CSV table of C-alpha atoms and ligand atoms in Angstrom, one decimal:
chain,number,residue,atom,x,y,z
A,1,UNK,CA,17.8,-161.1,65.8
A,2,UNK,CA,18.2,-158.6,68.8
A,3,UNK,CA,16.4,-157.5,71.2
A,4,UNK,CA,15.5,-154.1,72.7
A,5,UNK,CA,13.4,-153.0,75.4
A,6,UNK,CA,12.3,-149.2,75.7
A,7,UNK,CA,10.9,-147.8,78.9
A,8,UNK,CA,8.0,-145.0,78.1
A,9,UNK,CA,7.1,-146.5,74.7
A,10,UNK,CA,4.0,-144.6,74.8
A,11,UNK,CA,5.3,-141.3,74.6
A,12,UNK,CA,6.9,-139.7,71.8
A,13,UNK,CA,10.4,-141.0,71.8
A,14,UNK,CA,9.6,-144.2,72.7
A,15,UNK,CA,7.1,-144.3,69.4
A,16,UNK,CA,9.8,-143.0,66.9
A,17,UNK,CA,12.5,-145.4,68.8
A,18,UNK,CA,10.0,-147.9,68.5
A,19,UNK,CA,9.4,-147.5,64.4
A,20,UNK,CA,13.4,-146.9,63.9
A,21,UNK,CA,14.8,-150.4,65.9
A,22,UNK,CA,11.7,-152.3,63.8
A,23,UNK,CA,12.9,-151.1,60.9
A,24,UNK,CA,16.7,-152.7,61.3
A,25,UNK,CA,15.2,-155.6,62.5
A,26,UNK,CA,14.8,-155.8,66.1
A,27,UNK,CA,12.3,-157.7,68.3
A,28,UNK,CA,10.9,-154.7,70.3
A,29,UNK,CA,9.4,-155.1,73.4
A,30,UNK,CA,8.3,-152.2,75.0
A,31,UNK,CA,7.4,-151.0,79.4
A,32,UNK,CA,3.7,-149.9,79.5
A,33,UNK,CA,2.5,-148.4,83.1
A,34,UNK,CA,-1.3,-149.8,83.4
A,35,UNK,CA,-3.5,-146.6,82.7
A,36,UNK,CA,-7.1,-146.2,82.9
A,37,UNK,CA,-7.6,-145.5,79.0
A,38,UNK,CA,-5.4,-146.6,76.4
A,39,UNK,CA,-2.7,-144.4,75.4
A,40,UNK,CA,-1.4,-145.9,72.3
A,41,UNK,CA,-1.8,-143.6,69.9
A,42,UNK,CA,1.4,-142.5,69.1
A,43,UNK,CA,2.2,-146.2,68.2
A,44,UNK,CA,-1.0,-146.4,66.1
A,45,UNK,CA,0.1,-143.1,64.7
A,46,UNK,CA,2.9,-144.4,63.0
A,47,UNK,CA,1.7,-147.9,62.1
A,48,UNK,CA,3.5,-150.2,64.7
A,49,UNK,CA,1.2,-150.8,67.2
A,50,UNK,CA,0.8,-154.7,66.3
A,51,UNK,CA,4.8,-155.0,66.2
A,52,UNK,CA,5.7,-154.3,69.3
A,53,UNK,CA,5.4,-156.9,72.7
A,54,UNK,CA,4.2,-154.5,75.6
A,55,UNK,CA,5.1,-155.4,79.0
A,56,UNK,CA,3.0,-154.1,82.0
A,57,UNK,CA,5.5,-152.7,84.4
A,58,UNK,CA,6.1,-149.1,86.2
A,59,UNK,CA,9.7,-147.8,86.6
A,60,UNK,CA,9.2,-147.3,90.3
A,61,UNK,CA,7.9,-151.0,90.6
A,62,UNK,CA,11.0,-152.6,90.7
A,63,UNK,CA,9.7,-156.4,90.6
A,64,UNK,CA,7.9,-155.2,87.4
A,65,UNK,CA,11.3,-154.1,86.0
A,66,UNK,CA,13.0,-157.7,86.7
A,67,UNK,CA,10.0,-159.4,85.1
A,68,UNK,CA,10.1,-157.4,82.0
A,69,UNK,CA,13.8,-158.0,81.5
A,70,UNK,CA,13.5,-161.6,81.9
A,71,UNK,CA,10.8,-161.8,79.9
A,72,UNK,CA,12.4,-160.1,77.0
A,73,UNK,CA,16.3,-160.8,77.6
A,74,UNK,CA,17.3,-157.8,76.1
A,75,UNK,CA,20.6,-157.3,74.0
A,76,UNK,CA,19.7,-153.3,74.6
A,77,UNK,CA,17.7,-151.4,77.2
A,78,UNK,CA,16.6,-147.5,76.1
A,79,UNK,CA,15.2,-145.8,79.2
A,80,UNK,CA,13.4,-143.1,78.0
A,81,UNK,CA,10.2,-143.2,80.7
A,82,UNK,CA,10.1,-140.2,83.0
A,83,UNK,CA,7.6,-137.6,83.9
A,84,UNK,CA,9.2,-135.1,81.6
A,85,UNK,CA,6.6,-132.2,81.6
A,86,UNK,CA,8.9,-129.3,83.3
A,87,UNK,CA,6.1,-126.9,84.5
A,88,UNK,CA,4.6,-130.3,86.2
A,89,UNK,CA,7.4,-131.1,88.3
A,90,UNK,CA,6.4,-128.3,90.2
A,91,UNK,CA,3.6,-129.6,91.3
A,92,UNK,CA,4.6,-132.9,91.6
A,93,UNK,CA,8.3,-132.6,92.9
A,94,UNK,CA,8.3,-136.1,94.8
A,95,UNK,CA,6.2,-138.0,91.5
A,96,UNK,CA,9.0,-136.5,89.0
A,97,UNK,CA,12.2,-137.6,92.0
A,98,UNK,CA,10.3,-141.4,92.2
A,99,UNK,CA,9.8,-141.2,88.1
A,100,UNK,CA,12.8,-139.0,86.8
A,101,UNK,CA,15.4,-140.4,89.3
A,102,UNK,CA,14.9,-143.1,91.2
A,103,UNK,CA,13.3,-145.3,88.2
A,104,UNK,CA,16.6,-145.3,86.5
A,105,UNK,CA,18.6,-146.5,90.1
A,106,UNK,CA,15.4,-149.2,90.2
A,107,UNK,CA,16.8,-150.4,86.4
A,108,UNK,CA,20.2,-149.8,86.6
A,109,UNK,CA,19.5,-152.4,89.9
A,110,UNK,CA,17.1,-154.6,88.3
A,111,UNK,CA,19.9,-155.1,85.4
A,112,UNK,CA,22.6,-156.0,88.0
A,113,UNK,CA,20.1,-158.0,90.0
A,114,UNK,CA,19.0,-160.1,86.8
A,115,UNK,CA,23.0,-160.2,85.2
A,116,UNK,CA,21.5,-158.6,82.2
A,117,UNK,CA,24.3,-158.0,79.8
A,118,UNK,CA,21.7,-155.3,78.1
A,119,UNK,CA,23.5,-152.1,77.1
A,120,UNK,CA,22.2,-149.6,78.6
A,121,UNK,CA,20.4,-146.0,77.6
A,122,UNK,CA,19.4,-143.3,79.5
A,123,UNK,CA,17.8,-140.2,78.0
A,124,UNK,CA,19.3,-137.4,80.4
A,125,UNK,CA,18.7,-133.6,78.6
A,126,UNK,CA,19.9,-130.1,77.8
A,127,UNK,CA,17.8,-129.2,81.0
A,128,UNK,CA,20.8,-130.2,83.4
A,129,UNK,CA,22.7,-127.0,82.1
A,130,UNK,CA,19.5,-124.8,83.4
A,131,UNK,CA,21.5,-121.6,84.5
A,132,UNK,CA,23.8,-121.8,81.8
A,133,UNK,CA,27.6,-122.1,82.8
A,134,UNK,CA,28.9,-121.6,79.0
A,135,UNK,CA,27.6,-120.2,76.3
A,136,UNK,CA,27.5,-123.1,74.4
A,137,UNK,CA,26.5,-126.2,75.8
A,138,UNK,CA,28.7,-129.3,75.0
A,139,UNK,CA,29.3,-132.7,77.4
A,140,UNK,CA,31.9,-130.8,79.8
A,141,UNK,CA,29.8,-128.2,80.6
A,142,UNK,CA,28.9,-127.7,84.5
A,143,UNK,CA,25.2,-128.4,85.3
A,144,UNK,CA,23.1,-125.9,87.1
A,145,UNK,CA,19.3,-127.6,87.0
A,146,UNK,CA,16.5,-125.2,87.2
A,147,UNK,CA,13.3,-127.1,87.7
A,148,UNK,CA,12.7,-130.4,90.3
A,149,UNK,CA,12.7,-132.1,86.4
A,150,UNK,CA,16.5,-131.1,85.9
A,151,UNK,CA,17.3,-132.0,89.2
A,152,UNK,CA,15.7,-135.5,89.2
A,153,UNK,CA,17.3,-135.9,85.8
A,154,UNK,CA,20.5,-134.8,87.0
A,155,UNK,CA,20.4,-137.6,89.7
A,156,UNK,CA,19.5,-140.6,86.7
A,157,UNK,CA,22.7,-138.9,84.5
A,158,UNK,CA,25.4,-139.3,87.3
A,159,UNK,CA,23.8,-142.6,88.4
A,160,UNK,CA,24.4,-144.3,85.3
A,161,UNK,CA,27.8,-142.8,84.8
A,162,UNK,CA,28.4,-144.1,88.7
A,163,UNK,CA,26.8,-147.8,87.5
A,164,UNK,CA,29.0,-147.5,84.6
A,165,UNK,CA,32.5,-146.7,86.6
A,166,UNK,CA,31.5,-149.0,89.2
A,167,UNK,CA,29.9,-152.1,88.2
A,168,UNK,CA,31.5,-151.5,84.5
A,169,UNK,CA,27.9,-151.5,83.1
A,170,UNK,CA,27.3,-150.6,79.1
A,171,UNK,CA,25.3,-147.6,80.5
A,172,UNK,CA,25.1,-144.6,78.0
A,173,UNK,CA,23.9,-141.0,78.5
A,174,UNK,CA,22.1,-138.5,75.6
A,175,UNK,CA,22.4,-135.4,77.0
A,176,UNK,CA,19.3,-134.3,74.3
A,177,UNK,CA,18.1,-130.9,73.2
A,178,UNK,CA,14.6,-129.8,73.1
A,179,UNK,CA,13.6,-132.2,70.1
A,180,UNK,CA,9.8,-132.2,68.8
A,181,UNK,CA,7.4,-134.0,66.2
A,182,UNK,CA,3.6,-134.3,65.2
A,183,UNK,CA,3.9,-136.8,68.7
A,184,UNK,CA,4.8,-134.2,70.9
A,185,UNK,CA,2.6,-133.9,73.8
A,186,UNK,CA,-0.2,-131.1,73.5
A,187,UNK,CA,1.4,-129.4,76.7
A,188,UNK,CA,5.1,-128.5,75.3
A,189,UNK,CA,5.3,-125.3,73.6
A,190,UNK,CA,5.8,-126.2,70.0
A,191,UNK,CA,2.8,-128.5,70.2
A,192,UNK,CA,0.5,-126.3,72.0
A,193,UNK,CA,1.5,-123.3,69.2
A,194,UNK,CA,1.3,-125.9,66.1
A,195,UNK,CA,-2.3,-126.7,67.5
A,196,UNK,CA,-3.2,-123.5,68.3
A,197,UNK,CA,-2.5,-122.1,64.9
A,198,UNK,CA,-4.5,-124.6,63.2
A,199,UNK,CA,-7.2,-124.1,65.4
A,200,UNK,CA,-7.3,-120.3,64.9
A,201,UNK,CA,-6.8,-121.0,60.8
A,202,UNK,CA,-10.0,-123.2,60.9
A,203,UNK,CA,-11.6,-120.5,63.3
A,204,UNK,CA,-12.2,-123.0,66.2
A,205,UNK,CA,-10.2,-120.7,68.4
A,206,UNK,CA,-9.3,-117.1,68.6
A,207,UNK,CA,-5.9,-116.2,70.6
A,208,UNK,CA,-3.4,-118.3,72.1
A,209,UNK,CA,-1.9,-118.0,75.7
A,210,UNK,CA,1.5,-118.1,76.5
A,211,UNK,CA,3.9,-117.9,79.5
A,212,UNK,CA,7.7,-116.5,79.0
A,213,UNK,CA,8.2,-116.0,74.5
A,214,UNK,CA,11.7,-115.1,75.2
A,215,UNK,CA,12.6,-118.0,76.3
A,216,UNK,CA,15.1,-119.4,73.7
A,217,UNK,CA,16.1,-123.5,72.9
A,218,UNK,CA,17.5,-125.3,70.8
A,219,UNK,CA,14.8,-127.5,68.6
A,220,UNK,CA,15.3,-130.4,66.8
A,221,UNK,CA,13.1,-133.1,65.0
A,222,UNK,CA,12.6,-136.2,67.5
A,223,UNK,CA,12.8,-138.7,64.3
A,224,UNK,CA,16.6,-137.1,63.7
A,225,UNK,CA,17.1,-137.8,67.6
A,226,UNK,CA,16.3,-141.0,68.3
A,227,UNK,CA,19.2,-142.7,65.6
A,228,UNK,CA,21.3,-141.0,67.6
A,229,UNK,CA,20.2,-142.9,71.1
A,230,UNK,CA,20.8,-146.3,68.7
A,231,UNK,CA,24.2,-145.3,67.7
A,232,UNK,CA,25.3,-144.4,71.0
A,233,UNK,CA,24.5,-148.1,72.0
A,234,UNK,CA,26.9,-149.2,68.9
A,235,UNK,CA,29.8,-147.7,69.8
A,236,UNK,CA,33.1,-150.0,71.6
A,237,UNK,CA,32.7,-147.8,74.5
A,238,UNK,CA,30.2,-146.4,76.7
A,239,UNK,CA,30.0,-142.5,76.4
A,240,UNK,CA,27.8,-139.3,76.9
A,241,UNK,CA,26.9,-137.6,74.0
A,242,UNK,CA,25.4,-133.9,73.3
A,243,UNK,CA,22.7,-133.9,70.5
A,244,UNK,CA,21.6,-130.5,69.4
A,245,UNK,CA,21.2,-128.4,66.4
A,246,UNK,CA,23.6,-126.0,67.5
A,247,UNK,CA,21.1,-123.2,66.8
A,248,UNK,CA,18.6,-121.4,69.2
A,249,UNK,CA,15.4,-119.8,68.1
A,250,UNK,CA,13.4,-117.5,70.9
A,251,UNK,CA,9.5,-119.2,71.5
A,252,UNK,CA,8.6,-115.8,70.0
A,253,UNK,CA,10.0,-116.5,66.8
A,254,UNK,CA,9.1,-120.0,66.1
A,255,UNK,CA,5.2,-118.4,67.4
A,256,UNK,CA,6.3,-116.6,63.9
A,257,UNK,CA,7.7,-119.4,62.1
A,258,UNK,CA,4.3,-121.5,62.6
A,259,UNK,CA,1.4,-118.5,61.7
A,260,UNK,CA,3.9,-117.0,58.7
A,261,UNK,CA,3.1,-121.0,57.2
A,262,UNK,CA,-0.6,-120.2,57.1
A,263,UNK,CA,-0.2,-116.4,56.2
A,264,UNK,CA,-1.3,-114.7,60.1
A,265,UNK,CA,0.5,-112.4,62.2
A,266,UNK,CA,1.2,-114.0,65.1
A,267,UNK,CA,0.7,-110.8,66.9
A,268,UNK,CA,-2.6,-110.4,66.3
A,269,UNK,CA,-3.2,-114.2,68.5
A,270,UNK,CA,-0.4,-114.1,71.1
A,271,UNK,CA,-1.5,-113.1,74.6
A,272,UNK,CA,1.1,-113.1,77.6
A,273,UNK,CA,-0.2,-115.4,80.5
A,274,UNK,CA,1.3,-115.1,83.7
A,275,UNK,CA,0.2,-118.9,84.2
A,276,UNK,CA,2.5,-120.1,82.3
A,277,UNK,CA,5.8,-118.7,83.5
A,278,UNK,CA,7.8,-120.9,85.7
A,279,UNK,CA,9.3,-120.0,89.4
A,280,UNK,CA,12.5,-120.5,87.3
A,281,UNK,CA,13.0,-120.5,83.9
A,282,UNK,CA,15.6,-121.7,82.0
A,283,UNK,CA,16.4,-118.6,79.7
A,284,UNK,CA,18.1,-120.3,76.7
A,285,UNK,CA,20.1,-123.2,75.3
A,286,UNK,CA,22.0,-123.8,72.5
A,287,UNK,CA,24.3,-127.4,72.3
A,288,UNK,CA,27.6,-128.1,70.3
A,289,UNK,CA,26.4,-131.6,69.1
A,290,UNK,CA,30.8,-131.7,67.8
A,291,UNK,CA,31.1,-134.5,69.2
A,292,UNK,CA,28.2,-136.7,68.0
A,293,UNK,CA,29.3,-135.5,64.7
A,294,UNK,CA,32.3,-136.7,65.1
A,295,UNK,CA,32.6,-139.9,67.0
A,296,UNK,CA,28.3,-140.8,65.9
A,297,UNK,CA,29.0,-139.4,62.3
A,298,UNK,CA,25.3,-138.1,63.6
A,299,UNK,CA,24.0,-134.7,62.4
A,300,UNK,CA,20.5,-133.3,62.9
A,301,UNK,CA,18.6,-133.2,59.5
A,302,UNK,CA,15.7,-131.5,60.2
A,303,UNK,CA,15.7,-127.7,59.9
A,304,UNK,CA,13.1,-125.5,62.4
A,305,UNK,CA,11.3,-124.7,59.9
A,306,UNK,CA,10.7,-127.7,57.9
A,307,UNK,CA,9.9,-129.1,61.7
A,308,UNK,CA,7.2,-126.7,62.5
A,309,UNK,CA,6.0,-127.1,58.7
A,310,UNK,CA,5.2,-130.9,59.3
A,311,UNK,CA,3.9,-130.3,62.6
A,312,UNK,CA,1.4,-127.6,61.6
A,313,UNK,CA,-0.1,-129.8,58.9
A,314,UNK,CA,-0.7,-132.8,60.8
A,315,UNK,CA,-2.2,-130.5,63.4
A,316,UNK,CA,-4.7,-128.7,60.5
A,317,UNK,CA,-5.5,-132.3,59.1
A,318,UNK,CA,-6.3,-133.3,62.8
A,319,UNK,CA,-8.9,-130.5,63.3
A,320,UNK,CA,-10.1,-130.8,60.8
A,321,UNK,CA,-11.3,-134.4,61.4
A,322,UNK,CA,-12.7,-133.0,64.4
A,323,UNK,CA,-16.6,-132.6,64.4
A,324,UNK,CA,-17.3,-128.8,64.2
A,325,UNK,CA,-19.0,-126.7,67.1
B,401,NAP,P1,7.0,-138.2,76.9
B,401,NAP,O1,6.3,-138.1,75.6
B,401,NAP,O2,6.5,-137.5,78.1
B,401,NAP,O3,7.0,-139.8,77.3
B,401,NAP,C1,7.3,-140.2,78.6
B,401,NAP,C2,7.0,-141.7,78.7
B,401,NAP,O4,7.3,-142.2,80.0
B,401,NAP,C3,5.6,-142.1,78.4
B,401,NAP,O5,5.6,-143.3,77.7
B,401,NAP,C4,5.0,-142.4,79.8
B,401,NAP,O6,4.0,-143.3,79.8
B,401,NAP,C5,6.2,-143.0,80.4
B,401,NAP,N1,6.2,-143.0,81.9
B,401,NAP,C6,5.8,-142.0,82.7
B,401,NAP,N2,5.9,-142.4,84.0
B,401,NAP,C7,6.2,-143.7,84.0
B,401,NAP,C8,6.4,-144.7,85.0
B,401,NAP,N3,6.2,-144.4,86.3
B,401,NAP,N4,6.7,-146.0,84.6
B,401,NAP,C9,6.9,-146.3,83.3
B,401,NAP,N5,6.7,-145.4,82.3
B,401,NAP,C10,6.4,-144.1,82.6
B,401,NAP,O7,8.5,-137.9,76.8
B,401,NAP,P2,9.5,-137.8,75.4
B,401,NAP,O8,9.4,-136.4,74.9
B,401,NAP,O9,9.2,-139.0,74.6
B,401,NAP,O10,10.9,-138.0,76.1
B,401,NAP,C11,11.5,-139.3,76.3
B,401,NAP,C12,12.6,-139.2,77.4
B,401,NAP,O11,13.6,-138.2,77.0
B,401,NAP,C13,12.1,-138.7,78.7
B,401,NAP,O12,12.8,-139.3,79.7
B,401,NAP,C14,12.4,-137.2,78.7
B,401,NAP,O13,12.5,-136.7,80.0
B,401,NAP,C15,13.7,-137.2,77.9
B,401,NAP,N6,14.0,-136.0,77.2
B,401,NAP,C16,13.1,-135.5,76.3
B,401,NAP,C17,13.5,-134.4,75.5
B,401,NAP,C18,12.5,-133.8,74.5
B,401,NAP,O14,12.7,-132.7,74.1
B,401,NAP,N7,11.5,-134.5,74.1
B,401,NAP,C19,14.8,-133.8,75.6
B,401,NAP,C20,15.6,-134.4,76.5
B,401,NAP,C21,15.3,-135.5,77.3
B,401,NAP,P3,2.4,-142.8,79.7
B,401,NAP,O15,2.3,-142.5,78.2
B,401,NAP,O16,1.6,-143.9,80.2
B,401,NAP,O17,2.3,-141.5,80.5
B,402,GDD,N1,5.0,-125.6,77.8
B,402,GDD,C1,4.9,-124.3,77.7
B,402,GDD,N2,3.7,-123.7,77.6
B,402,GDD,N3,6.1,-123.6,77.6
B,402,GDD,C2,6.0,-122.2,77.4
B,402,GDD,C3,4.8,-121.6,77.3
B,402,GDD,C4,3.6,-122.3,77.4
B,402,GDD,O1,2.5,-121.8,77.3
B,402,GDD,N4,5.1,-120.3,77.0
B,402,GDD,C5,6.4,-120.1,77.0
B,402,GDD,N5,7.0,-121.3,77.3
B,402,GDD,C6,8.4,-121.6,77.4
B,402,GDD,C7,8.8,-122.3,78.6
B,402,GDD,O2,8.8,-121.4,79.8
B,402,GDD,C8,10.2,-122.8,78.2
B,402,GDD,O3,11.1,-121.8,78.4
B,402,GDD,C9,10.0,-123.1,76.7
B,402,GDD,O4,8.8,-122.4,76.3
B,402,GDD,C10,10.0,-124.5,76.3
B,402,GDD,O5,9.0,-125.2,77.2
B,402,GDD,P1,8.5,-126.7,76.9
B,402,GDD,O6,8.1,-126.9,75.5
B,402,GDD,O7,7.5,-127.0,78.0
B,402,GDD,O8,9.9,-127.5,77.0
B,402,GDD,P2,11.1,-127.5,78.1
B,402,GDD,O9,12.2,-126.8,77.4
B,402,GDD,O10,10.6,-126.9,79.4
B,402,GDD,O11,11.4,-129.0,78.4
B,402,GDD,C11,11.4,-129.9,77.3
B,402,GDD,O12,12.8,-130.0,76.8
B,402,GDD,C12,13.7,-130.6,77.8
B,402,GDD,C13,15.1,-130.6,77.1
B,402,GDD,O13,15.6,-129.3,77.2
B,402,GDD,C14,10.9,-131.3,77.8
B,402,GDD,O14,10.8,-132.2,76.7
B,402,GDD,C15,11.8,-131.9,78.8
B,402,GDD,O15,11.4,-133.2,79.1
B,402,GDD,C16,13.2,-132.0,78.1
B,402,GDD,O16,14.2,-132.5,79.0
């Protein structure tokens, strides 16, 4: 049977990842940082809490890392943990660098350090382009980061292409697009709009505040996204991979997409709020996912609007399991 361990289990790749590897068969063993409160929900979501062996560990504790390999002696490592909240990495620039960057440098060195023979995953992202160079993104594509998030993550991309040309490590790099679910965090834009539609249908709330609408990405479904982190890892060689949609919708229009499903007019709910524009936004981005197709035979399934469907509805079935004012 092989093994896998995922870093950032708790969060909404990590869950799906989790799910997918279970399903063909893998032991999963999965990093938990110690928390305050329980954060398993996404697990418990999507019934595989009780299948999983969690690990207490913290990518910047690098003795935590060496204890968790050796404990689980995996055949493949997925690091997907990071502090991956853009607008946050303002405000924390030196959290997101430890996180974001220098975790992947403590389990790139933690693998060597242990002689793991673990292939090796590391979720870089679509925000390394930033101040786009092309108009559409593919794997050659010069890098222009935007926030300290694209910056640190630029750092844990070239560092496990450096492990990977220097100590000849199985280290592979998904260079993924925006990619959402019913898991996505309440503070990403999707999310906060799929909740705040159901809130408004179910009159619990009466507008919705947003920063910059025109900001345009390119959104795919995280279940789609995370076969294609597994297949990377099945491949002879080692090798970076785009995975995108290849199509870019503005925040604007998927604000559309989401109230047209319950029959309102998004204008009527949308207010502009300076708060949540960014000292420097990363205007659009749209990948060429060519290659995954080809090499991967990986293809995103998931259209935008059959995304922001599913998302809306589990959001209306969880207020209304909330107790009313
Ligand atoms: P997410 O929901 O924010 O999950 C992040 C995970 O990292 C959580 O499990 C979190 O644990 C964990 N974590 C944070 N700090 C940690 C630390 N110091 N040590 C150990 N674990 C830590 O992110 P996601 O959307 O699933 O994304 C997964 C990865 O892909 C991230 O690296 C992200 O930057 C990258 N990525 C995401 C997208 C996207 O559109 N979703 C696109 C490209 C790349 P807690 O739950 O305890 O906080
Ligand atoms: N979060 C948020 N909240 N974003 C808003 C809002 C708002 O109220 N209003 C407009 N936006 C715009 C942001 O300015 C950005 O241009 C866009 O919506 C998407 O924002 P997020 O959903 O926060 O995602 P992101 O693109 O910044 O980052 C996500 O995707 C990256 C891949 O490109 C994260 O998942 C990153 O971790 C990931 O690397």
């Amino acid at each position: 049977m092989k093994k896998a361990l995922i870093t950032g289990i708790t969060g909404q790749d990590g869950a799906y990842l989790a799910r997918f590897l279970l399903e063909k068969g893998y032991a999963v063993y999965g990093l938990v940082a110690r928390r305050s409160s329980c954060n398993y929900w996404r697990l418990d979501y999507l019934g595989v809490e009780n299948d999983v062996e969690l690990i207490y560990g913290d990518v910047t504790d690098q003795p935590s890392l060496i204890n968790a390999l050796e404990k689980s002696e995996p055949d493949e490592v997925y690091n997907l943990a990071a502090q991956s909240f853009v607008a946050t990495s303002w405000e924390q620039p030196v959290l997101t660098a430890k996180v974001t960057a220098l975790g992947v440098l403590n389990l790139l060195e933690a693998l060597r350090i242990t002689k793991s023979g673990a292939r090796f995953y590391q979720a870089s992202t679509s925000e390394m382009f930033g101040l786009i160079k092309e108009e559409v993104q593919c794997e050659h594509t010069p890098f222009h980061p935007r926030s300290p998030y694209g910056v640190a993550k630029l750092y844990g991309h070239w560092i496990s292409v450096n492990y990977r040309e220097s100590f000849g490590l199985y280290t592979a790099n998904g260079i993924l697009f925006n990619h959402e679910s019913p898991l996505r965090g309440i503070e990403f834009v999707t999310r906060k709009v799929t909740d705040g539609v159901a809130r408004i249908k179910m009159g619990r709330q009466k507008e919705l505040r947003l920063g910059n609408v025109d900001a345009k990405r390119d959104w795919g479904f995280a279940g789609d996204y995370v076969e294609a982190m597994w297949l990377m890892l099945q491949q002879d060689e080692p090798d970076d991979f785009v995975i995108a949609t290849g199509r870019t919708t503005s925040v604007r229009d998927m604000c559309k997409i989401a109230f047209d499903y319950v029959g309102l007019n998004y204008e009527d709910y949308i207010v502009i709020d300076p708060r949540f524009c960014r000292p420097a936004e990363v205007d659009i981005l749209i990948g060429n996912p060519e290659k995954a197709k080809e090499v991967l035979a990986w293809e995103a399934k998931t259209t935008l609007e059959e995304l922001i469907k599913m998302m809306v509805d589990a959001d209306l079935d969880r207020v209304a399991d909330e107790p009313g004012r």
